[in-house]
Coordinates of C-alpha atoms in Angstrom, one line a residue:
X1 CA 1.9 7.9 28.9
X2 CA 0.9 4.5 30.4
X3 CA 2.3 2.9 33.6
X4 CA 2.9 4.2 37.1
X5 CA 3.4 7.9 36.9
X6 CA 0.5 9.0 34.4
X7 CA -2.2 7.3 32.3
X8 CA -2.5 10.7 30.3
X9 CA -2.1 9.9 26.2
X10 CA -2.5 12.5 23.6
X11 CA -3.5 12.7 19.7
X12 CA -1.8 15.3 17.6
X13 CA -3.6 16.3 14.1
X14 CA -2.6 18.5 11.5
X15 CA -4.5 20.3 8.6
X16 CA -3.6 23.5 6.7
X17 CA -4.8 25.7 3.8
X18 CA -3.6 28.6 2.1
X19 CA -3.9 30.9 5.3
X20 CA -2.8 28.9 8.2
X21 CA -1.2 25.8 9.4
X22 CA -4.0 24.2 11.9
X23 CA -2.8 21.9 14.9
X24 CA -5.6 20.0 17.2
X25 CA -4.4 18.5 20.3
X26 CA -6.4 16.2 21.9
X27 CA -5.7 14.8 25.8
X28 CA -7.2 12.2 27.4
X29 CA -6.4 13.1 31.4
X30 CA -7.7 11.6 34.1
X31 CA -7.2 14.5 36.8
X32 CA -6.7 18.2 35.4
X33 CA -4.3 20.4 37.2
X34 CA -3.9 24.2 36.4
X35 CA -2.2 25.7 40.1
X36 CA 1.4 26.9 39.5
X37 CA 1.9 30.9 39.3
X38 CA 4.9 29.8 36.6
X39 CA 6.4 28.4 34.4
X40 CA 3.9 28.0 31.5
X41 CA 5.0 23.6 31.6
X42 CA 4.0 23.7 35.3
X43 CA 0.6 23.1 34.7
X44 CA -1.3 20.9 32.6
X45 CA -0.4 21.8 28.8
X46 CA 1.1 20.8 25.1
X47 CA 3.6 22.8 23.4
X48 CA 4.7 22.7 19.7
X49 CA 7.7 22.8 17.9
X50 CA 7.8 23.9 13.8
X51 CA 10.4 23.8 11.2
X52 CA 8.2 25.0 8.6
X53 CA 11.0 25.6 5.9
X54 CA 13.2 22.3 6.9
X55 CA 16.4 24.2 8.3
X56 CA 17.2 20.9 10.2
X57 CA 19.4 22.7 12.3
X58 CA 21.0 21.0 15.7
X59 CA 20.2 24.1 17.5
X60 CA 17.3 26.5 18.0
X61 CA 18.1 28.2 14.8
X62 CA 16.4 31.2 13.3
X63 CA 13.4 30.1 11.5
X64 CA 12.1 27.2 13.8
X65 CA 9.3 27.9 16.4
X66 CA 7.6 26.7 19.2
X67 CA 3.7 27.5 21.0
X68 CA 2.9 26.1 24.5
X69 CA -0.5 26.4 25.7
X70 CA -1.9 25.0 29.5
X71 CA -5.2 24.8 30.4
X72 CA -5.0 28.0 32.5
X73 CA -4.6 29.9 29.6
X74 CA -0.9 30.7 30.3
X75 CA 1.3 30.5 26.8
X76 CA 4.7 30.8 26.0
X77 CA 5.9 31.8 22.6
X78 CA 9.3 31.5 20.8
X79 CA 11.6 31.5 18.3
X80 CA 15.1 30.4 17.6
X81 CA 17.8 32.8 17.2
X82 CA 21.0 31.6 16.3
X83 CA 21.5 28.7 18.9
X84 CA 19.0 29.6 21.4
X85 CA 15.1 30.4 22.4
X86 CA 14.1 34.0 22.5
X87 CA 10.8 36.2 22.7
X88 CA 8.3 35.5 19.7
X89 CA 5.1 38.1 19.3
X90 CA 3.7 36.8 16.5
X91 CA 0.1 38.2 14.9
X92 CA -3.0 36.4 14.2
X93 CA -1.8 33.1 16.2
X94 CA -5.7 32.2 17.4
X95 CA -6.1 29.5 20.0
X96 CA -8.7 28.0 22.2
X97 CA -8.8 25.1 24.8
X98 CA -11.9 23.2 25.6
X99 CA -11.5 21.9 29.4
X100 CA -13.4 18.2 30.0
X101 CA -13.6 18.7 34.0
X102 CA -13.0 20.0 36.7
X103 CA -9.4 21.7 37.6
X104 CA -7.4 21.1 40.7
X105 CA -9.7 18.4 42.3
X106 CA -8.2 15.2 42.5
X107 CA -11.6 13.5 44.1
X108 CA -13.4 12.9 41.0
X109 CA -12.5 11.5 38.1
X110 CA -11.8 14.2 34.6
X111 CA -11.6 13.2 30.5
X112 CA -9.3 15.6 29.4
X113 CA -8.9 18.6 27.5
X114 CA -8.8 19.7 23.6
X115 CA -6.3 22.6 21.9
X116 CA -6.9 24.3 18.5
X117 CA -4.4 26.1 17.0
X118 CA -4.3 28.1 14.2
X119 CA -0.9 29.9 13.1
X120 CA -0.8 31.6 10.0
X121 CA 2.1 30.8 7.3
X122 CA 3.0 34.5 6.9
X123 CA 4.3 34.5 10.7
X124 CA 6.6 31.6 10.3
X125 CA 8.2 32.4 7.0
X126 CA 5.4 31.6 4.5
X127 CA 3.6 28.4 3.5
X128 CA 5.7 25.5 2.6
X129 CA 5.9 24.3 -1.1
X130 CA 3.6 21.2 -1.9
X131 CA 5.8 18.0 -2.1
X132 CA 8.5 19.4 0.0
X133 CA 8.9 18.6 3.9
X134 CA 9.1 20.3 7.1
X135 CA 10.0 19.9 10.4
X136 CA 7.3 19.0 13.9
X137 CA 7.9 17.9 17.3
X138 CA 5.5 17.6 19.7
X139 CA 5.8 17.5 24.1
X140 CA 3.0 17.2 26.5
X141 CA 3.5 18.6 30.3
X142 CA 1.6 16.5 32.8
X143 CA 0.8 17.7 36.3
X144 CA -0.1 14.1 37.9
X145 CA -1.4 16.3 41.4
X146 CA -0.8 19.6 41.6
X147 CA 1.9 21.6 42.4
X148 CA 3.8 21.5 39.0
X149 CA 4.3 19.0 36.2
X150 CA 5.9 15.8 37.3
X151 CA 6.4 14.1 33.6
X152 CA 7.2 16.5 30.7
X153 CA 7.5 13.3 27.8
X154 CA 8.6 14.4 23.8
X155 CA 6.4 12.6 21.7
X156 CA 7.7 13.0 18.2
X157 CA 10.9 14.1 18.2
X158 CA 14.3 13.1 20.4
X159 CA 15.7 17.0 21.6
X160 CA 13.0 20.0 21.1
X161 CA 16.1 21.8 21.1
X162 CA 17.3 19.8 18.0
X163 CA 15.1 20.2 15.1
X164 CA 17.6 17.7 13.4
X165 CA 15.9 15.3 16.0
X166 CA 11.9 16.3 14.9
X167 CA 9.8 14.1 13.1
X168 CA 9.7 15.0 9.2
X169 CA 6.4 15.6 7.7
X170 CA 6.1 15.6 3.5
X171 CA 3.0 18.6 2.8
X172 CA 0.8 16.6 0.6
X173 CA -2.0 18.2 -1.8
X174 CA -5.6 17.6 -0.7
X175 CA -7.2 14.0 -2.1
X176 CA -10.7 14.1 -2.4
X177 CA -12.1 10.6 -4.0
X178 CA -15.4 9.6 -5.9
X179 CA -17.3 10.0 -8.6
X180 CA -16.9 13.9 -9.0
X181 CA -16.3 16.2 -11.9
X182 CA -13.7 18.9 -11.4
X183 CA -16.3 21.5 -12.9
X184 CA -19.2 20.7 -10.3
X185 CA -16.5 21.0 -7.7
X186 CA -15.6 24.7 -8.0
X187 CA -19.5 25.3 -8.8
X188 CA -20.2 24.5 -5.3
X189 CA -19.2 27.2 -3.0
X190 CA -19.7 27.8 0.9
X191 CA -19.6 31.5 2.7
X192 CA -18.6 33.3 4.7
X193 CA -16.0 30.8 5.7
X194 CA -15.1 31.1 8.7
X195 CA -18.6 32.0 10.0
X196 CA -18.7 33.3 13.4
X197 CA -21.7 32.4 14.0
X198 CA -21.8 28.5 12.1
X199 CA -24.1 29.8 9.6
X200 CA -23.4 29.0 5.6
X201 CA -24.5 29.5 2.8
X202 CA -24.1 26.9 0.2
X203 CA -24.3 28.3 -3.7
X204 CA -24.9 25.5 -5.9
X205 CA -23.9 25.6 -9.3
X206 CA -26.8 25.6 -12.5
X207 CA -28.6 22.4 -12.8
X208 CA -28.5 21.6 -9.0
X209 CA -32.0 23.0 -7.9
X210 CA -34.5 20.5 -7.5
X211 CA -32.0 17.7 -6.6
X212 CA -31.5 15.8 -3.4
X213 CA -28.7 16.0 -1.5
X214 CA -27.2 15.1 2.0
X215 CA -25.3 17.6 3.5
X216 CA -23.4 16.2 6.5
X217 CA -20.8 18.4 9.0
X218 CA -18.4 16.3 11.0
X219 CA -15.5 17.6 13.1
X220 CA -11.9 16.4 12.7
X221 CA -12.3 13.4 14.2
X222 CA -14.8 12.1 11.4
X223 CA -18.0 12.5 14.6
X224 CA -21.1 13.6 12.7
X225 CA -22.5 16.9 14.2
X226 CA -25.0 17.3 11.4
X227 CA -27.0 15.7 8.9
X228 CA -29.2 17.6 6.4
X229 CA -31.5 16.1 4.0
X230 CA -33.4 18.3 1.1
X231 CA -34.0 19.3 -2.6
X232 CA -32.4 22.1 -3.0
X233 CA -32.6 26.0 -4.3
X234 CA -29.6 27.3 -5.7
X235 CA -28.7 28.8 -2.5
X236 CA -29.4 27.1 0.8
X237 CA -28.4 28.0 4.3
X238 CA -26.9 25.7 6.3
X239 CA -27.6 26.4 10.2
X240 CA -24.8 24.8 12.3
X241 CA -25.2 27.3 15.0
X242 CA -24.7 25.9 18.3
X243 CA -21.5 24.1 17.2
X244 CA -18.3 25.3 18.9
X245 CA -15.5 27.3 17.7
X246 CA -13.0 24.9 15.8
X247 CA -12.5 23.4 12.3
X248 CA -15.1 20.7 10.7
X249 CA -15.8 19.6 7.1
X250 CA -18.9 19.8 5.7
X251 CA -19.8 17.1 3.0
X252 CA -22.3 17.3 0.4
X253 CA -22.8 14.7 -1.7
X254 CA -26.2 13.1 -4.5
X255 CA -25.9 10.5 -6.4
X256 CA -23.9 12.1 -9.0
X257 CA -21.3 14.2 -7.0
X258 CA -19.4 14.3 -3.7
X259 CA -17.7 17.2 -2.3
X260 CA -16.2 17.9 0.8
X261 CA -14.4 20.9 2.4
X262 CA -13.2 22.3 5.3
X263 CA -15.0 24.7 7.2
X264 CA -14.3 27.0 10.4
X265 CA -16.4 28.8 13.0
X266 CA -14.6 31.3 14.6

């Protein structure tokens, strides 16, 4: 938002693999406000709206979706039913909110907050088809000084209760570019991933001990969090410990091969 009311602004990314559908949310908000007992949009928050299989309906239909999460931890999950919202208890949905300030002090100044969302396919239907599109729509919940949200603004869509109305996104295979050879790709392997603990191991395939390469770990915003630099055994551990939960790529790259994949601590 920009003007009078709020100078709060929000970047939406999206990722998947074969498990779950991954949404980061990142706000930039000046003064952080989590005081209402309820509603779950009272408070500072995002909330997220899926059509995973494209019904395009012009009501809540069955099969569409939507997560809200404020930075008090208070969520609110549902899922169309015929024309309306109802009750969703989904599994496995894993969340977590990162909180830049302070909340419910309007003295100093705050930067925002960050939401990572994971929801797997198997709760919303099952993973899309490559090349085909689905349905997202996206609202943010402001709370400008306490006491509830004053501007609740749709970002992607015109109606959350119109999936018609969201924005379409096509599901797109993975492009990795440089001078790489499809063999040396699936030679390289990284586990356990997720780590919970941001510990990997890295396998290289035969040939690659001895040769120097940089291994690099950045998080979804392209911000390097790590840089290694070695020749290397077959197997190397690679110590990110320290990092936050969330999702970053790890990059590893010589002269003669690039390779870069995604990588979760949990």
């Amino acid at each position: 938002f920009i003007g009078s009311v709020s100078l709060t602004n929000a970047t939406l990314k999206t990722s998947w693999d074969a498990a779950n559908l991954y949404v980061l949310v990142d706000v930039k908000d000046q003064h952080l406000w989590s005081d209402s007992p309820s509603p779950a949009w009272d408070d500072d928050g995002a909330e997220l709206f899926i059509d995973p299989q494209n019904k395009n309906c012009t009501d809540p239909c069955s099969g569409v979706y939507k997560l809200l999460f404020n930075i008090g931890n208070k969520t609110l999950l549902e899922k169309g039913s015929a024309t309306s919202w109802s009750a969703w208890n989904p599994t496995g949905v894993n969340y977590k909110i990162k909180v830049n300030g302070t909340l419910n002090n309007d003295s100093d100044t705050d930067q925002g907050y960050v939401i990572e969302i994971a929801v797997p396919w198997n709760q919303i239907g099952g993973q899309p088809a490559i090349n085909t599109a689905w349905g997202i729509h996206f609202k943010l919940h402001d709370d400008v000084n306490g006491g509830g949200a004053e501007v609740h603004e749709d970002l992607s869509g015109d109606d959350p209760n119109k999936p018609s109305t969201w924005f379409r996104v096509d599901l797109k295979p993975a492009i990795i570019t440089g001078t790489i050879n499809a063999e040396n790709i699936e030679g390289i392997s990284i586990y356990p991933n997720p780590s919970n603990d941001g510990r990997f191991m890295v396998n290289y395939p035969e040939g690659a001990s001895g040769k120097e390469y940089v291994i690099r770990i950045t998080d979804v915003f392209g911000k390097e969090m790590l840089q290694i630099k070695s020749k290397l055994e077959k197997t190397q551990l690679v110590n990110a410990y320290g990092l936050q939960r969330g999702i970053y790529f790890m990059n590893i790259k010589n002269e003669e091969r690039e390779i870069t994949k995604k990588i979760i601590i949990y």
